[in-house]
XYZ file of C-alpha atoms in Angstrom:
393
model
C 0.085 0.161 -0.047
C 2.751 2.543 0.860
C 4.416 1.820 -2.668
C 1.260 2.569 -4.406
C 0.774 5.726 -2.521
C 4.327 6.748 -3.298
C 3.583 5.950 -7.231
C 0.425 7.590 -7.220
C 2.036 10.786 -5.575
C 4.716 10.584 -8.102
C 2.362 10.354 -11.148
C 0.286 13.400 -9.594
C 3.396 15.423 -9.355
C 4.549 14.423 -12.961
C 1.340 15.643 -14.265
C 1.935 18.974 -12.749
C 5.423 19.088 -13.779
C 7.253 18.890 -10.356
C 8.940 15.779 -10.833
C 12.737 15.628 -10.609
C 14.796 13.552 -13.026
C 15.258 10.439 -10.586
C 11.532 10.609 -9.533
C 10.639 10.706 -13.185
C 12.801 7.650 -14.244
C 11.310 5.910 -11.024
C 7.987 6.455 -12.225
C 8.648 5.329 -15.799
C 10.477 2.223 -14.802
C 7.273 1.418 -12.571
C 4.899 1.775 -15.637
C 7.515 -0.659 -17.730
C 6.810 -3.625 -15.169
C 3.209 -2.679 -13.771
C 0.228 -4.654 -14.554
C -2.647 -3.630 -16.512
C -4.903 -3.305 -13.387
C -2.461 -0.964 -11.758
C -2.046 1.118 -14.777
C -5.801 1.465 -15.293
C -6.278 2.422 -11.494
C -3.433 4.783 -11.712
C -4.595 6.881 -14.887
C -8.093 6.834 -13.650
C -7.394 8.209 -10.457
C -5.455 11.067 -11.975
C -8.472 11.963 -13.853
C -10.657 11.780 -10.840
C -8.778 14.420 -8.929
C -10.171 17.146 -11.256
C -13.534 18.512 -11.314
C -15.246 18.289 -14.824
C -14.957 20.929 -17.492
C -18.056 22.593 -18.435
C -17.200 23.301 -21.839
C -18.066 20.659 -24.615
C -14.869 18.643 -26.221
C -14.258 19.793 -29.620
C -13.460 17.384 -32.540
C -9.718 17.902 -32.549
C -9.557 17.456 -28.694
C -11.553 14.083 -29.267
C -9.074 13.061 -32.144
C -5.957 13.639 -29.637
C -7.668 11.789 -26.888
C -8.640 8.833 -29.008
C -5.022 8.719 -30.232
C -3.619 8.739 -26.735
C -6.162 6.036 -25.934
C -5.031 3.483 -28.612
C -1.250 4.500 -27.847
C -1.703 3.255 -24.359
C -3.613 0.296 -25.710
C -0.929 -0.499 -28.064
C 1.666 -0.559 -25.542
C -0.100 -3.022 -23.283
C -1.032 -5.244 -25.989
C 2.675 -5.355 -26.990
C 4.215 -5.915 -23.458
C 1.518 -7.825 -21.728
C -0.390 -9.715 -24.368
C -3.834 -8.813 -22.666
C -6.429 -6.444 -23.696
C -7.145 -3.364 -21.494
C -8.620 0.076 -22.867
C -8.548 2.930 -20.506
C -11.570 4.950 -20.620
C -9.803 8.147 -20.798
C -12.440 9.899 -23.162
C -15.371 9.655 -20.185
C -13.273 12.045 -18.204
C -13.312 15.798 -18.999
C -11.274 17.641 -16.108
C -10.415 21.141 -16.180
C -7.047 20.447 -16.929
C -7.722 17.783 -19.235
C -4.971 18.939 -21.820
C -2.063 18.703 -19.203
C -3.405 15.514 -18.056
C -3.806 14.200 -21.518
C -0.492 15.607 -22.543
C 0.977 13.741 -19.468
C -0.419 10.608 -20.399
C 0.645 10.618 -23.983
C 4.108 11.706 -23.113
C 4.322 8.903 -20.633
C 3.044 6.454 -23.179
C 5.873 7.552 -25.499
C 8.576 7.549 -22.890
C 7.686 4.043 -21.475
C 7.729 2.398 -25.114
C 11.130 4.289 -26.016
C 12.527 3.401 -22.611
C 11.624 -0.443 -23.076
C 13.052 -0.114 -26.535
C 16.467 1.256 -25.351
C 16.714 -1.079 -22.291
C 15.920 -4.272 -24.192
C 18.293 -6.630 -25.627
C 18.795 -6.019 -29.195
C 17.851 -9.582 -30.204
C 14.339 -8.993 -28.807
C 13.646 -5.994 -30.921
C 11.836 -6.389 -34.206
C 12.280 -3.405 -36.588
C 11.284 -3.108 -40.288
C 14.483 -2.621 -42.332
C 12.390 -1.332 -45.302
C 10.699 1.598 -43.414
C 14.060 3.422 -43.232
C 16.233 2.369 -46.088
C 18.860 3.757 -46.563
C 19.732 4.391 -42.935
C 21.878 6.932 -41.220
C 24.621 5.994 -38.606
C 25.093 8.408 -35.455
C 27.735 11.373 -35.237
C 31.088 10.669 -33.987
C 34.137 12.320 -33.121
C 34.888 14.752 -35.762
C 36.533 18.332 -35.967
C 38.782 20.603 -37.871
C 41.352 22.401 -36.028
C 42.282 25.870 -37.694
C 45.561 27.307 -36.392
C 46.167 31.210 -36.155
C 48.514 30.904 -39.147
C 45.749 29.387 -41.315
C 46.855 25.664 -40.794
C 44.078 23.274 -41.255
C 44.280 20.000 -39.401
C 41.552 17.300 -39.716
C 41.436 15.653 -36.060
C 41.497 11.917 -35.621
C 38.114 10.404 -34.986
C 39.571 7.716 -32.725
C 40.650 10.177 -30.440
C 38.255 11.599 -27.551
C 39.719 15.060 -27.668
C 42.888 17.586 -27.677
C 44.768 19.261 -25.149
C 46.470 22.656 -25.270
C 49.825 22.565 -23.392
C 52.125 25.448 -23.890
C 52.750 26.211 -27.573
C 51.758 22.554 -28.110
C 48.401 20.798 -29.176
C 48.109 17.107 -28.389
C 45.619 14.541 -28.281
C 44.593 13.271 -25.066
C 46.787 10.186 -25.212
C 49.595 12.549 -25.617
C 50.386 12.284 -29.311
C 51.652 15.616 -30.449
C 49.487 17.318 -33.031
C 51.124 20.552 -33.805
C 53.052 23.664 -32.517
C 51.289 27.053 -32.606
C 53.192 29.857 -33.904
C 51.732 32.480 -31.710
C 49.941 31.340 -28.507
C 48.253 34.771 -27.781
C 46.267 34.577 -31.324
C 43.099 32.766 -31.628
C 42.832 29.278 -32.798
C 39.350 27.523 -34.149
C 38.188 24.034 -33.477
C 34.817 23.403 -35.404
C 32.591 20.337 -35.379
C 30.704 19.595 -38.614
C 26.913 18.299 -38.420
C 27.157 14.653 -37.262
C 30.279 15.623 -35.107
C 31.429 16.342 -31.741
C 34.917 16.896 -29.673
C 36.436 17.750 -26.560
C 39.212 20.169 -25.979
C 41.066 21.039 -22.635
C 42.493 24.555 -22.911
C 45.531 25.934 -21.547
C 44.046 26.622 -18.072
C 42.778 23.380 -17.696
C 39.152 24.266 -18.764
C 37.309 21.390 -20.188
C 34.974 22.200 -23.179
C 32.631 19.750 -25.037
C 31.465 20.729 -28.351
C 28.094 19.837 -29.782
C 27.584 19.176 -33.452
C 27.953 21.919 -36.004
C 29.655 24.267 -33.291
C 32.677 26.443 -33.180
C 34.963 27.465 -30.292
C 37.696 30.234 -30.651
C 40.266 30.176 -28.341
C 43.888 31.386 -27.389
C 46.942 29.353 -26.975
C 47.307 30.916 -23.697
C 45.008 33.536 -21.874
C 45.980 36.934 -21.075
C 46.897 38.292 -17.593
C 43.626 39.508 -16.782
C 40.900 37.304 -17.982
C 40.355 34.062 -19.967
C 38.175 34.845 -23.066
C 36.643 32.198 -25.718
C 33.971 32.820 -28.510
C 31.500 29.995 -28.870
C 28.828 29.374 -32.123
C 26.599 26.411 -31.575
C 26.449 24.562 -28.534
C 29.169 23.809 -25.824
C 29.572 22.518 -22.452
C 31.965 23.958 -20.082
C 33.773 22.731 -16.988
C 35.819 25.696 -16.137
C 39.170 25.488 -14.162
C 38.956 27.778 -11.078
C 40.936 30.894 -11.068
C 39.652 33.771 -8.840
C 42.196 36.132 -10.361
C 41.085 35.319 -14.021
C 37.427 35.532 -14.886
C 36.517 33.013 -17.506
C 34.278 34.524 -20.433
C 32.253 32.865 -22.896
C 31.330 35.459 -25.656
C 28.415 34.107 -28.043
C 25.432 35.358 -29.752
C 24.451 38.870 -28.478
C 25.683 37.668 -24.873
C 28.644 36.989 -22.593
C 28.877 34.597 -19.747
C 31.274 35.215 -16.868
C 32.452 32.912 -14.355
C 35.276 32.203 -11.955
C 34.982 28.318 -12.103
C 31.972 26.302 -12.608
C 30.008 23.866 -14.965
C 27.450 25.160 -17.491
C 26.141 24.474 -21.052
C 25.585 27.388 -23.572
C 23.260 27.017 -26.705
C 23.636 29.517 -29.346
C 22.653 27.888 -32.394
C 21.697 30.487 -35.043
C 18.409 28.353 -36.102
C 17.049 28.502 -32.442
C 15.093 31.410 -31.560
C 16.784 32.030 -28.205
C 20.143 31.862 -26.713
C 20.155 29.419 -23.426
C 22.578 29.158 -20.737
C 22.058 26.445 -18.347
C 24.056 26.110 -15.107
C 24.685 22.797 -13.386
C 27.206 23.697 -10.705
C 28.348 26.995 -9.150
C 27.313 30.392 -10.454
C 27.464 32.399 -13.661
C 26.612 36.015 -14.837
C 24.788 36.188 -18.273
C 24.995 39.761 -19.717
C 23.115 40.847 -22.753
C 25.461 42.404 -25.297
C 22.471 44.458 -26.415
C 21.180 46.395 -23.676
C 23.752 45.529 -20.840
C 20.947 43.646 -18.973
C 22.522 41.057 -16.609
C 21.208 38.174 -14.614
C 23.058 35.531 -12.262
C 22.234 31.971 -12.312
C 22.416 29.174 -9.809
C 22.285 25.350 -10.283
C 19.231 24.083 -11.846
C 18.266 27.435 -13.673
C 18.609 28.486 -16.862
C 18.682 32.041 -18.818
C 16.713 32.614 -22.035
C 18.095 35.451 -24.040
C 15.387 36.721 -26.652
C 14.323 39.759 -28.301
C 12.461 40.873 -25.168
C 15.584 40.543 -22.900
C 16.961 37.757 -20.359
C 14.527 35.518 -18.577
C 15.416 33.172 -15.908
C 13.544 29.863 -15.128
C 14.142 26.553 -13.450
C 15.072 23.515 -15.547
C 15.979 20.062 -15.918
C 19.799 20.166 -16.361
C 20.231 16.558 -16.819
C 17.870 17.010 -20.043
C 19.882 19.787 -21.329
C 23.523 18.435 -21.226
C 22.468 14.981 -22.060
C 23.988 15.227 -25.459
C 27.465 15.462 -23.588
C 26.929 12.037 -22.270
C 25.722 10.751 -25.548
C 22.003 10.692 -24.826
C 18.900 12.548 -26.104
C 16.700 13.102 -23.218
C 13.380 14.912 -24.214
C 11.109 16.662 -21.395
C 7.823 17.844 -23.064
C 9.753 19.231 -25.742
C 8.497 20.738 -28.890
C 8.610 18.641 -32.122
C 10.220 21.140 -33.975
C 13.271 21.314 -31.320
C 13.510 17.676 -31.364
C 14.006 17.296 -35.157
C 16.300 20.198 -35.326
C 18.699 18.255 -32.696
C 18.245 14.984 -34.953
C 19.134 16.825 -38.025
C 22.111 18.327 -36.358
C 23.555 14.863 -35.035
C 22.627 12.599 -38.002
C 23.313 15.325 -40.628
C 19.909 15.234 -42.269
C 17.295 17.585 -43.708
C 13.810 18.002 -41.877
C 10.413 18.456 -44.036
C 6.966 18.408 -42.445
C 4.019 17.135 -44.460
C 0.840 18.943 -44.068
C -0.476 16.110 -41.806
C 2.360 16.558 -39.311
C 1.537 17.018 -35.691
C 3.309 20.265 -35.020
C 1.571 20.752 -31.525
C 3.023 17.331 -30.556
C 5.290 17.417 -27.314
C 8.036 14.790 -27.208
C 9.077 12.816 -23.872
C 11.727 10.075 -23.597
C 15.319 9.145 -24.012
C 17.456 7.423 -26.290
C 21.179 7.027 -26.580
C 22.734 9.118 -29.337
C 24.781 6.047 -30.254
C 21.644 4.537 -32.170
C 21.292 4.695 -35.935
C 18.541 7.478 -37.258
C 16.232 4.192 -38.094
C 16.313 3.072 -34.556
C 15.458 6.677 -32.933
C 12.552 7.296 -35.480
C 11.441 3.908 -34.767
C 11.173 4.600 -31.034
C 9.573 7.677 -31.797
C 6.811 5.963 -33.877
C 5.880 3.754 -31.063
C 3.535 6.295 -29.702
C 1.314 5.754 -32.699
C 1.169 9.476 -33.003
C 3.670 10.242 -35.703
C 5.352 8.779 -38.679
C 8.572 9.567 -40.803
C 9.806 8.863 -44.247
C 13.571 8.989 -44.856
C 15.241 8.944 -48.328
C 18.769 9.080 -47.222
C 18.897 12.755 -46.818
C 15.733 14.315 -45.727
C 13.283 13.123 -42.819
C 9.652 13.543 -43.741
C 7.584 14.237 -40.669
C 3.940 12.948 -41.162
């Protein structure tokens, strides 16, 4: 009984967007092994906690709720071989859309979690559905030295280290010597690539796909400044006497020693800085507005200025750990992430569910077909892939 109350509490907290990463994972793992009756009771109870909405349900709402209903039913048939159809549509709570969205996301997460965790020989895919396929991104980058020399970095190396005037792979193999340690060098990752770099002060940087970092071989006596395009995760070496600055699209992030992520892709409407450890100050280069971030918060720089919000940092920095973690994320944002990592284009059919919110997790080491197959498991979205472009339907 105590466990049931705990699960109900977690589910209620999830519907209201209050669960931590650990609580969310615990809830979804429970759904992966729970019985049909427990699933029915939990979902029914969640609807019964709200008063009924006096407004009539629309045709579009009915279609979405029906799709949610079929998605959960398909999951239970797949994993338990028994039939049960939760009576979702007989409930019309005031917060029906938040609840429906939560159930929809939950169904998608359970399916993708099961798919990721299950042994490969237990998964039945349809190869013809996504032929040809696309392999995931890998360690790829181009190093451009201040004197113009171009060096294609090795894929079998995890990253590079700056030591004095020398640039080496992490295993100690020498790459090149810099002619002037104070001039800016550049490391760029293509779409479908990522790389790591340890700067001269010991700061570690992870570069996501389609990103560029400009850095000096040796920092000045007063401050440590780098320039970023795209997305990077920083673990800054502490040095109270030398502030570390990341200059990116219309903003500068200043720290003394901390861990944070900056997403400044030009195709994203806002610049997002997420803090996982320590404190940072984010300043707009447009109007000098400045905010201070604390762990678990994110600044969002837009045309309206800088806003600060609480955020699931694990989901934001999942890419650094070779994962995709989606927390009620828009379909368009999700597809842009896949586009950069798998180096593909995205197109949307007129029937594409543009309102769809994506929830779930999957390893970035999977091929594109496997990721798309996991997303299709919700029965709410379909894809076609011709070798270069994903058509969303």
